[in-house]
């Protein structure tokens, strides 16, 4: 790690990368618990892969914006440390696969040279802030949401309140009422609004997908733009303290809202307001970098296939509010593209557009600020790269997660079936290439990374067992999801489970029925009119598993017989003293609190002190085999088991001690006294643990 220490100008980033290197070493030496190491590396974009011994690296790209320079840097890193393949996710990130764990710190250091981070791309953190890919150019937008999305990203990056939550936290920004940022399925969703000339947002809270999708509640019909960051600061604090931590299946924000209700959440939110460091956080949108479009002469080109050119223009151009410009959509099959083409694309947009691309929620690429007169030239250049397939954001454009290709949690192939379904549409239903009324999405498991349960037609990877106890790959068919705009959406119904190899047949039946009976209705409205059982009746014959052929036991894109398996994660290979590890982490948090205090970051110091206290309490409760499901529960249980019983004397209750956090404003004086409280509490806990071990 010494070789790049001096190459990173930002000391905070340098420290972060060196810390990752140190923790990798400690983990491999058996000195850090596997679960704790997993939490640390995930918060730094390093994700265990289905294939043993290699990692997936997720590169965090706020609202999908990538400059030409950044794209070239990502290409260099992918070629050096990975395989040259770039995978666009449904959260506007880029993933690269098959990376050696030991090389991840230097990989990260290379990315940071062009202000690209891995920090909090995975893990129980505030994930990538997503937004409409048309932000800044949308003909219907009241204003550009990009500066607001960027400010929120910066505020929560490395923010101690969101580093070790019970589960991930997802945020989106929508440019207009079309809600292309999908606010209704996010933990927090913001839809741009103007009210009496004031910029603000409609705010949606507590949405989510997964096995139990939940429609977000309206938290505010209109919230001024300077209030969105203080609001989220409070929301994250509540989620961190009261959110479930032990059962991952119930640890998302949507379950907390379900348990305590929207009014209950608002009450907890009100209790946190004194601790929130800003009551107003103005965002200077005018300071956001201005677009600079390349000034070039229009190259003269001759289009050989004018029909193909016109078809491409009819499906792949997005109008811009800026006169004389359009955006070009590039359909990227399954979100996978390669560094050789990515470099050429980076040069193209740098020399002839605005030097940036936007990655979309549908795993595609949008090139903004293309002069209308340059369209023939761009078409020719993109054709040379294989980037002119018609059907951008149309029915042919199927979204799919990596599934069993690389993901630990994948149950059945999503990429293989996606390719086959696109082939079916292209060859048998060519008119759907230009149809934007039918959206098809596929996930390899219930976690919905492919967003299958908000699609018009969705497929979820599963398995099915025959009477002879043979296991075959299967698909859950879901129908009727839709984005209805302005924070309203419908989740798809589970209709029937079928063997995977019958997926194309199911799609044919669904499309044939719609064409015969839809009568001009949108697919979403047609489904609502007919209802779930109508579709179940004509699809259910496909669910019969009594007559499976040998081919049915081989998943799409595979040649070997299907075997349901969860990928293998890392294993430390040694026994760890978890209690000692927790107390060691408490000491680290004390040090973080001290450094934040010295840097004048009172709120950050206070939160580090708070997490140290809770972590120390968790250590003793873990030794007692007590539940440690939530921060709030840890605080109450520590009082009951140790303070009230007289086993530990704090001079007051632990709840009173710890929750000074939300009873005081984040001043320097309080940060200092609270840090001393945290130090004293850790010393008390360590002394108790030492005596306990001596008497054992």
XYZ file of C-alpha atoms in Angstrom:
696
model
C 0.000 0.000 0.000
C 2.970 2.353 0.469
C 3.360 2.745 -3.318
C 0.191 4.807 -3.692
C 0.032 6.492 -0.275
C 1.423 9.789 -1.598
C -0.569 9.687 -4.848
C -3.920 10.344 -3.148
C -4.391 14.018 -2.405
C -7.367 13.619 -0.076
C -6.099 12.409 3.334
C -9.566 11.155 4.320
C -9.715 8.928 1.237
C -6.128 7.767 1.740
C -6.863 6.770 5.337
C -9.975 4.900 4.211
C -8.067 2.867 1.633
C -5.219 2.077 4.020
C -7.800 0.963 6.580
C -9.263 -1.475 4.052
C -5.794 -2.884 3.405
C -5.164 -3.252 7.147
C -8.484 -4.999 7.787
C -7.897 -7.408 4.888
C -4.593 -8.366 6.503
C -6.136 -8.762 9.961
C -8.957 -10.868 8.531
C -6.553 -13.170 6.726
C -4.512 -13.502 9.924
C -7.645 -14.555 11.779
C -7.780 -11.442 13.958
C -11.052 -9.984 12.672
C -14.390 -11.772 12.766
C -15.713 -12.789 9.331
C -19.047 -11.025 9.792
C -17.362 -7.800 10.880
C -14.920 -7.960 7.993
C -17.797 -8.528 5.611
C -19.526 -5.409 6.910
C -16.375 -3.332 6.452
C -15.546 -4.473 2.929
C -19.142 -4.189 1.738
C -19.204 -0.557 2.872
C -16.219 -0.150 0.568
C -17.814 -1.684 -2.508
C -16.197 -5.123 -2.195
C -18.821 -7.848 -2.565
C -18.393 -11.600 -2.292
C -18.948 -13.386 -5.583
C -20.516 -16.782 -6.301
C -17.127 -18.001 -7.484
C -14.838 -18.667 -4.537
C -11.716 -16.566 -4.081
C -12.741 -13.533 -6.165
C -14.798 -10.401 -5.530
C -17.299 -8.230 -7.340
C -16.406 -4.536 -7.115
C -19.243 -2.025 -7.283
C -18.266 1.457 -8.413
C -20.529 4.163 -6.998
C -21.653 6.679 -9.615
C -24.137 9.211 -8.170
C -27.243 9.599 -10.365
C -25.429 7.679 -13.113
C -23.303 10.578 -14.309
C -19.900 9.560 -15.707
C -17.461 11.924 -17.375
C -15.293 10.799 -20.260
C -12.217 10.996 -18.055
C -13.849 8.908 -15.334
C -15.009 6.312 -17.846
C -11.484 5.894 -19.161
C -10.193 5.499 -15.607
C -12.816 2.795 -14.933
C -11.737 1.048 -18.147
C -8.085 1.101 -17.077
C -9.006 -0.395 -13.705
C -11.215 -3.077 -15.259
C -8.466 -4.126 -17.649
C -5.800 -4.205 -14.938
C -7.729 -5.825 -12.100
C -10.682 -7.563 -13.766
C -11.748 -8.960 -17.142
C -12.539 -5.856 -19.168
C -16.286 -6.285 -18.781
C -18.378 -3.464 -17.304
C -21.814 -4.247 -15.910
C -24.395 -1.458 -15.507
C -26.727 -2.039 -12.564
C -30.322 -0.983 -11.986
C -28.936 1.590 -9.507
C -26.766 3.361 -12.093
C -23.536 1.832 -10.776
C -20.872 -0.087 -12.684
C -19.729 -3.483 -11.418
C -16.598 -5.373 -12.353
C -16.073 -9.013 -11.425
C -13.371 -11.577 -10.661
C -11.149 -9.241 -8.635
C -8.530 -10.528 -6.170
C -9.419 -9.337 -2.662
C -5.810 -8.362 -1.939
C -5.773 -5.977 -4.907
C -8.948 -4.092 -3.991
C -7.191 -1.291 -2.047
C -4.901 -0.410 -4.951
C -7.840 -0.696 -7.375
C -9.763 1.808 -5.248
C -6.755 4.129 -5.116
C -6.554 4.147 -8.909
C -10.235 5.072 -9.224
C -9.931 7.939 -6.751
C -7.438 9.671 -9.052
C -10.466 10.751 -11.086
C -12.856 11.213 -8.161
C -14.529 7.821 -8.487
C -15.350 5.982 -5.266
C -16.309 2.551 -4.010
C -17.346 3.915 -0.612
C -20.791 2.723 0.478
C -21.620 1.161 -2.886
C -22.626 -1.976 -0.955
C -23.398 -2.841 2.647
C -25.744 -1.462 5.277
C -25.216 2.122 4.225
C -26.837 4.865 2.173
C -26.415 3.330 -1.261
C -25.913 5.120 -4.561
C -28.241 8.098 -4.952
C -30.146 7.465 -8.166
C -32.053 9.882 -10.388
C -33.829 10.193 -13.715
C -31.160 9.813 -16.381
C -32.789 12.766 -18.151
C -32.138 15.121 -15.216
C -31.019 18.455 -16.615
C -32.445 17.890 -20.082
C -35.994 16.662 -19.352
C -38.572 18.680 -21.282
C -41.032 18.319 -18.396
C -38.754 18.992 -15.434
C -39.391 22.064 -13.268
C -35.621 22.218 -12.567
C -32.518 20.041 -12.751
C -32.373 17.662 -9.752
C -28.693 16.775 -10.365
C -27.246 19.394 -7.963
C -29.586 18.223 -5.204
C -28.801 14.544 -5.748
C -25.086 15.364 -5.736
C -25.298 17.429 -2.539
C -27.155 14.621 -0.768
C -24.573 12.082 -1.966
C -21.740 14.219 -0.612
C -23.436 14.845 2.739
C -23.917 11.154 3.540
C -20.618 9.862 2.139
C -18.649 8.623 5.181
C -21.258 10.168 7.475
C -21.094 8.202 10.759
C -24.883 8.086 11.121
C -25.171 5.787 8.112
C -22.195 3.433 8.257
C -23.527 0.425 10.191
C -27.291 0.396 9.867
C -29.377 -2.741 10.072
C -29.795 -2.776 6.296
C -29.179 -0.692 3.200
C -30.958 2.601 2.547
C -31.915 3.677 -0.983
C -32.716 7.170 -2.241
C -33.956 8.456 -5.599
C -34.678 11.757 -7.346
C -37.252 12.104 -10.111
C -36.933 14.959 -12.587
C -40.674 15.323 -13.129
C -44.087 13.920 -12.285
C -43.363 11.028 -14.659
C -41.400 9.736 -11.655
C -38.770 7.976 -13.730
C -36.659 7.792 -10.570
C -39.311 5.418 -9.151
C -39.833 7.218 -5.838
C -42.598 4.887 -4.676
C -40.234 1.921 -4.295
C -37.463 3.693 -2.363
C -36.702 4.259 1.298
C -36.772 7.960 0.439
C -37.920 9.272 -2.918
C -37.902 12.907 -4.052
C -40.012 14.240 -6.953
C -39.127 17.732 -8.201
C -41.839 20.350 -7.647
C -42.202 24.119 -7.954
C -44.525 25.940 -5.547
C -44.955 29.685 -5.931
C -41.592 29.807 -7.649
C -39.835 27.942 -4.815
C -37.966 24.722 -5.569
C -38.893 21.706 -3.529
C -39.877 18.054 -3.622
C -42.704 15.683 -2.981
C -41.227 13.210 -0.490
C -42.031 9.498 -0.421
C -40.991 7.311 2.542
C -40.709 3.581 3.190
C -41.057 1.940 -0.208
C -39.249 -1.206 -1.266
C -39.225 -4.294 -3.475
C -37.945 -7.734 -2.444
C -40.202 -10.613 -1.465
C -42.664 -8.229 0.210
C -42.887 -5.060 -1.896
C -44.320 -1.994 -0.189
C -45.599 1.229 -1.721
C -44.003 4.282 -0.116
C -46.093 6.684 1.950
C -46.310 10.379 1.167
C -44.276 12.093 3.884
C -44.574 15.596 2.388
C -46.531 16.838 -0.603
C -44.009 19.661 -0.801
C -40.774 20.186 1.104
C -38.454 23.100 0.299
C -35.129 22.060 -1.187
C -33.106 23.370 1.792
C -34.954 20.932 4.065
C -34.295 17.652 2.231
C -30.862 16.941 3.737
C -31.913 17.765 7.351
C -34.971 15.557 6.800
C -32.913 12.605 5.602
C -30.420 13.117 8.423
C -33.269 12.607 10.900
C -34.802 9.724 8.970
C -31.497 7.838 8.899
C -30.968 8.404 12.628
C -34.376 6.895 13.396
C -33.759 3.965 11.070
C -30.320 3.347 12.588
C -31.697 3.238 16.146
C -34.996 1.432 15.676
C -34.433 -0.653 12.551
C -34.104 -4.427 12.858
C -30.516 -5.738 12.828
C -30.624 -9.469 13.378
C -33.238 -10.702 10.901
C -32.171 -9.408 7.481
C -35.556 -10.335 6.070
C -37.191 -7.701 8.291
C -34.461 -5.092 8.445
C -35.485 -2.619 5.744
C -37.164 0.725 6.380
C -40.470 -0.567 4.997
C -40.783 -3.062 7.868
C -40.098 -0.397 10.481
C -42.858 1.777 8.976
C -45.155 -1.228 8.850
C -44.515 -1.989 12.532
C -44.850 1.494 14.031
C -46.946 3.257 11.382
C -46.268 6.539 9.625
C -47.430 8.602 12.616
C -45.205 6.583 14.947
C -42.254 7.200 12.657
C -43.006 10.928 12.541
C -43.015 11.005 16.351
C -39.567 9.388 16.492
C -38.391 11.761 13.775
C -39.468 14.739 15.889
C -37.425 13.404 18.835
C -34.261 13.495 16.720
C -34.534 17.089 15.533
C -32.347 18.577 18.271
C -29.512 16.239 17.307
C -29.692 17.041 13.574
C -26.840 19.509 12.946
C -28.690 21.595 10.333
C -32.289 22.777 10.329
C -31.725 24.296 6.893
C -29.151 23.125 4.365
C -29.313 25.355 1.265
C -28.018 23.754 -1.923
C -26.393 26.142 -4.378
C -27.623 24.776 -7.678
C -25.917 27.611 -9.553
C -22.530 26.374 -8.350
C -23.103 22.998 -10.008
C -20.699 22.585 -12.979
C -22.079 24.103 -16.167
C -22.401 21.961 -19.264
C -19.741 22.595 -21.878
C -20.605 21.237 -25.314
C -17.812 20.642 -27.800
C -17.703 23.149 -30.671
C -17.001 21.197 -33.839
C -17.794 21.272 -37.516
C -20.369 18.737 -38.625
C -18.589 15.840 -40.368
C -20.201 14.836 -43.639
C -21.264 11.193 -43.673
C -23.301 9.025 -45.994
C -25.774 6.659 -44.328
C -25.813 3.346 -46.186
C -29.023 1.935 -44.669
C -31.425 4.846 -44.359
C -34.306 2.650 -43.165
C -32.249 1.382 -40.241
C -31.216 4.957 -39.470
C -34.842 6.132 -39.375
C -35.877 3.151 -37.223
C -33.077 3.967 -34.798
C -34.111 7.619 -34.622
C -37.715 6.631 -33.917
C -36.806 4.608 -30.808
C -33.447 5.796 -29.495
C -33.654 9.585 -29.427
C -34.769 11.476 -26.332
C -35.864 15.109 -26.806
C -34.070 17.782 -24.765
C -35.421 21.039 -23.395
C -32.293 22.714 -24.781
C -33.068 23.829 -28.323
C -31.034 22.215 -31.067
C -29.980 19.223 -28.974
C -31.191 15.666 -28.459
C -29.998 12.819 -26.265
C -29.109 9.428 -27.724
C -30.131 6.256 -25.929
C -27.904 3.209 -26.251
C -29.526 -0.121 -25.545
C -27.008 -2.270 -23.646
C -27.921 -5.948 -23.636
C -28.191 -7.016 -19.974
C -26.132 -3.985 -19.017
C -22.895 -5.647 -20.174
C -20.326 -3.808 -22.297
C -16.565 -3.837 -22.651
C -13.659 -1.510 -22.145
C -12.522 -1.371 -25.778
C -15.864 0.130 -26.824
C -16.233 2.171 -23.648
C -12.970 4.022 -24.356
C -14.074 4.876 -27.880
C -17.430 6.064 -26.565
C -15.625 8.254 -24.021
C -13.614 9.873 -26.826
C -16.722 10.341 -28.961
C -18.735 12.207 -26.308
C -15.689 14.229 -25.284
C -14.984 15.443 -28.809
C -18.548 15.837 -30.109
C -20.954 16.195 -27.135
C -20.675 17.350 -23.491
C -18.036 14.895 -22.296
C -20.386 12.807 -20.187
C -22.806 9.916 -20.280
C -25.643 8.944 -17.964
C -26.263 5.347 -16.907
C -29.951 4.504 -16.616
C -32.069 2.515 -14.182
C -32.765 0.143 -17.070
C -29.048 -0.658 -17.465
C -28.583 1.517 -20.525
C -26.528 4.545 -21.582
C -27.801 8.023 -22.447
C -25.615 10.537 -24.283
C -26.928 14.069 -23.634
C -26.215 17.234 -25.614
C -25.868 15.859 -29.115
C -26.406 18.539 -31.750
C -29.201 17.544 -34.093
C -26.936 18.112 -37.097
C -24.520 15.497 -35.738
C -27.036 12.662 -35.665
C -25.893 10.978 -38.902
C -22.286 11.145 -37.699
C -23.161 9.758 -34.261
C -25.199 6.988 -35.844
C -22.250 5.971 -37.997
C -19.774 6.068 -35.108
C -22.097 4.204 -32.757
C -22.792 1.624 -35.470
C -19.078 0.916 -35.618
C -19.257 0.166 -31.887
C -22.362 -2.014 -32.190
C -24.386 0.537 -30.211
C -27.273 1.264 -32.572
C -29.745 -1.506 -31.837
C -33.245 -0.015 -31.935
C -35.534 -0.297 -28.916
C -34.058 1.904 -26.182
C -36.389 1.775 -23.143
C -38.930 -0.219 -25.139
C -40.445 -3.693 -24.685
C -37.427 -5.297 -26.359
C -35.195 -3.675 -23.735
C -35.324 -6.264 -20.936
C -33.785 -5.542 -17.529
C -32.049 -8.413 -15.708
C -29.763 -8.822 -12.696
C -26.631 -11.054 -12.970
C -28.490 -13.968 -11.318
C -26.587 -17.241 -11.053
C -23.803 -15.965 -13.307
C -21.960 -14.324 -10.409
C -24.357 -13.532 -7.538
C -24.198 -15.512 -4.288
C -27.966 -15.319 -3.878
C -29.006 -16.281 -7.404
C -31.407 -19.223 -7.628
C -31.946 -19.406 -11.392
C -30.511 -17.744 -14.480
C -31.806 -14.284 -15.293
C -29.379 -13.293 -18.036
C -29.896 -16.453 -20.091
C -33.681 -16.206 -20.126
C -33.481 -12.454 -20.805
C -31.443 -13.048 -23.958
C -33.922 -15.658 -25.144
C -36.943 -13.441 -24.504
C -35.322 -10.581 -26.395
C -34.733 -12.988 -29.298
C -38.410 -13.992 -29.215
C -39.566 -10.367 -29.321
C -37.091 -9.396 -32.055
C -37.998 -12.280 -34.352
C -41.651 -12.994 -33.565
C -43.006 -9.639 -32.302
C -40.910 -7.042 -34.161
C -43.543 -4.313 -33.643
C -42.738 -4.441 -29.906
C -39.274 -3.073 -30.628
C -40.885 0.386 -30.660
C -43.437 -0.339 -27.896
C -42.791 1.536 -24.643
C -46.027 0.365 -23.018
C -44.718 -3.077 -21.993
C -41.816 -3.355 -19.571
C -40.173 -6.727 -18.913
C -37.827 -7.259 -15.955
C -36.126 -10.368 -14.551
C -34.491 -11.178 -11.202
C -32.563 -14.310 -10.297
C -34.111 -14.457 -6.823
C -36.676 -12.788 -4.553
C -34.415 -9.824 -3.742
C -35.581 -8.066 -6.908
C -32.308 -6.517 -8.087
C -33.842 -6.788 -11.557
C -36.963 -4.993 -10.230
C -39.233 -7.755 -11.541
C -42.131 -6.986 -9.199
C -42.690 -3.481 -10.530
C -42.719 -4.536 -14.210
C -45.706 -5.049 -16.491
C -44.303 -8.537 -17.100
C -41.840 -9.861 -14.528
C -39.978 -13.114 -13.986
C -38.323 -14.223 -10.731
C -35.791 -17.053 -10.571
C -36.906 -20.011 -8.448
C -36.706 -23.791 -8.449
C -39.385 -26.450 -8.789
C -39.445 -30.025 -7.483
C -41.097 -32.976 -9.211
C -42.879 -35.852 -7.498
C -39.667 -37.825 -7.955
C -37.847 -35.096 -5.968
C -35.920 -33.913 -8.994
C -35.138 -30.169 -8.979
C -35.440 -27.970 -12.063
C -34.911 -24.220 -12.580
C -38.163 -22.271 -12.527
C -39.647 -18.824 -13.020
C -42.353 -17.078 -11.034
C -44.434 -15.122 -13.557
C -45.611 -11.746 -12.242
C -47.976 -9.412 -14.078
C -49.545 -6.002 -13.695
C -46.884 -3.770 -12.170
C -46.602 -0.181 -13.352
C -45.253 3.281 -12.623
C -48.289 5.579 -12.684
C -46.389 8.808 -12.007
C -46.191 11.392 -9.222
C -45.258 8.807 -6.602
C -47.948 6.299 -7.529
C -47.235 2.778 -8.684
C -48.609 -0.739 -8.768
C -46.720 -3.892 -7.840
C -47.084 -6.982 -9.959
C -49.141 -9.989 -8.836
C -47.587 -13.446 -8.601
C -49.571 -15.413 -11.163
C -47.943 -18.807 -11.676
C -44.642 -20.670 -11.278
C -43.357 -22.496 -14.347
C -40.200 -24.402 -15.380
C -37.686 -21.883 -16.756
C -37.556 -23.391 -20.213
C -41.247 -22.522 -20.624
C -40.577 -18.814 -20.102
C -40.695 -17.977 -23.836
C -43.979 -19.856 -24.195
C -45.431 -17.875 -21.297
C -44.373 -14.594 -22.927
C -45.999 -15.631 -26.210
C -49.281 -16.452 -24.481
C -49.262 -13.129 -22.604
C -48.494 -11.012 -25.681
C -50.903 -12.933 -27.931
C -53.702 -12.448 -25.414
C -52.955 -8.723 -25.114
C -52.906 -8.240 -28.872
C -56.182 -10.108 -29.273
C -58.093 -8.455 -26.435
C -56.257 -5.313 -25.315
C -58.300 -3.026 -27.591
C -55.962 -0.062 -27.335
C -55.638 -0.100 -23.545
C -52.270 0.200 -21.858
C -51.000 -3.150 -20.669
C -51.237 -2.052 -17.029
C -54.877 -1.055 -17.449
C -55.651 -4.209 -19.397
C -54.235 -6.356 -16.605
C -56.240 -4.486 -13.971
C -59.413 -4.978 -16.004
C -58.909 -8.719 -16.428
C -57.485 -9.541 -13.007
C -55.032 -12.104 -11.705
C -57.172 -15.217 -12.139
C -57.810 -14.523 -15.816
C -54.100 -14.841 -16.513
C -53.677 -17.726 -14.101
C -56.254 -19.741 -16.052
C -54.431 -19.679 -19.372
C -50.900 -19.814 -17.937
C -51.390 -22.554 -15.342
C -51.003 -25.470 -17.832
C -47.366 -24.380 -18.139
C -46.839 -25.131 -14.440
C -47.329 -28.897 -14.851
C -44.064 -30.621 -13.868
C -45.219 -34.193 -14.463
C -43.907 -34.228 -18.031
C -40.514 -32.498 -17.847
C -37.932 -33.338 -20.478
C -34.156 -33.608 -19.837
C -33.805 -30.117 -21.311
C -35.995 -28.684 -18.550
C -33.313 -29.574 -16.005
C -30.699 -27.391 -17.740
C -31.020 -23.674 -17.050
C -30.768 -20.970 -19.720
C -27.186 -20.233 -20.714
C -25.912 -23.449 -19.116
C -24.920 -26.850 -20.418
C -24.869 -28.810 -17.167
C -27.790 -30.136 -15.155
C -29.294 -27.549 -12.809
C -28.418 -27.680 -9.136
C -29.997 -25.252 -6.715
C -27.131 -23.779 -4.765
C -26.203 -20.645 -2.910
C -22.736 -19.410 -3.749
C -19.911 -19.833 -1.273
C -18.784 -16.753 0.624
C -15.489 -16.075 2.396
C -14.490 -18.076 5.432
C -12.005 -16.893 8.060
C -11.123 -20.485 8.889
C -10.434 -19.751 12.558
C -12.390 -19.196 15.749
C -12.742 -15.497 16.672
C -13.502 -13.963 20.059
C -16.491 -11.915 18.927
C -16.754 -10.083 22.238
C -13.134 -8.955 22.025
C -13.709 -7.874 18.418
C -16.720 -5.765 19.402
C -14.771 -4.048 22.187
C -11.864 -3.466 19.825
C -14.278 -1.762 17.449
C -15.583 0.392 20.301
C -12.031 1.634 20.854
C -11.770 2.443 17.145
C -15.005 4.422 17.308
C -13.663 6.382 20.303
C -10.615 7.259 18.203
C -12.879 8.312 15.319
C -14.847 10.512 17.720
C -11.636 12.122 18.949
C -10.420 12.830 15.391
C -13.785 14.273 14.385
C -13.767 16.493 17.481
C -10.296 17.790 16.624
C -11.503 18.522 13.071
C -14.415 20.588 14.401
C -17.043 18.072 13.253
C -19.169 18.039 16.392
C -22.146 16.059 15.044
C -19.874 13.365 13.599
C -17.905 13.089 16.848
C -21.129 12.727 18.843
C -22.405 9.935 16.636
C -19.127 8.028 16.815
C -19.308 8.267 20.612
C -22.886 7.016 20.534
C -22.031 4.018 18.338
C -19.106 3.187 20.617
C -21.447 3.055 23.620
C -24.005 0.894 21.843
C -21.269 -1.381 20.511
C -19.805 -1.828 23.994
C -23.240 -2.637 25.412
C -23.783 -5.078 22.557
C -20.562 -6.885 23.490
C -21.746 -7.704 27.013
C -25.252 -8.601 25.847
C -23.760 -10.911 23.206
C -21.742 -12.629 25.936
C -25.063 -13.229 27.725
C -26.602 -14.598 24.498
C -29.216 -11.844 24.653
C -31.009 -10.454 21.614
C -29.274 -7.522 19.933
C -31.814 -6.843 17.206
C -31.982 -3.034 17.379
C -30.025 -0.185 18.927
C -33.112 0.791 20.928
C -33.418 -2.790 22.210
C -29.718 -2.971 23.127
C -30.032 0.226 25.174
C -33.098 -0.983 27.093
C -31.808 -4.520 27.598
C -28.447 -3.324 28.907
C -30.278 -1.269 31.524
C -32.413 -4.257 32.504
C -29.630 -6.885 32.627
C -26.694 -4.885 33.959
C -27.697 -1.528 35.462
C -31.011 -2.271 37.174
C -29.604 -5.539 38.534
C -26.641 -3.711 40.064
C -24.028 -5.666 38.095
C -22.710 -2.400 36.616
C -22.928 1.005 38.299
C -23.059 3.951 35.891
C -24.481 6.431 38.351
C -27.553 6.642 36.111
C -29.398 4.558 33.569
C -27.650 3.561 30.333
C -30.591 4.912 28.324
C -30.159 8.301 29.989
C -26.431 8.156 29.253
C -26.616 7.039 25.633
C -29.625 9.090 24.553
C -28.088 12.369 25.582
C -27.490 12.180 21.832
C -30.953 13.447 20.907
C -31.464 15.666 23.958
C -28.638 18.062 23.111
C -27.684 20.185 20.154
C -24.400 19.169 18.472
C -22.110 21.730 20.104
C -18.385 21.495 20.818
C -19.002 21.385 24.560
C -21.460 18.518 24.331
C -19.251 16.611 21.866
C -16.368 16.797 24.381
C -18.411 15.715 27.405
C -20.168 12.939 25.444
C -16.815 11.603 24.237
C -15.640 11.414 27.850
C -18.860 9.570 28.741
C -18.189 7.073 25.957
C -14.593 6.554 27.079
C -15.652 5.981 30.686
C -18.405 3.584 29.634
C -15.988 1.529 27.519
C -13.521 1.360 30.428
C -16.327 0.192 32.725
C -17.433 -2.497 30.280
C -13.861 -3.704 29.682
C -13.236 -3.939 33.422
C -16.432 -5.944 33.902
C -15.517 -8.275 31.036
C -11.992 -8.793 32.423
C -13.339 -9.702 35.854
C -15.973 -11.982 34.300
C -13.299 -13.911 32.374
C -11.084 -14.156 35.476
C -13.931 -15.724 37.462
C -14.989 -18.112 34.679
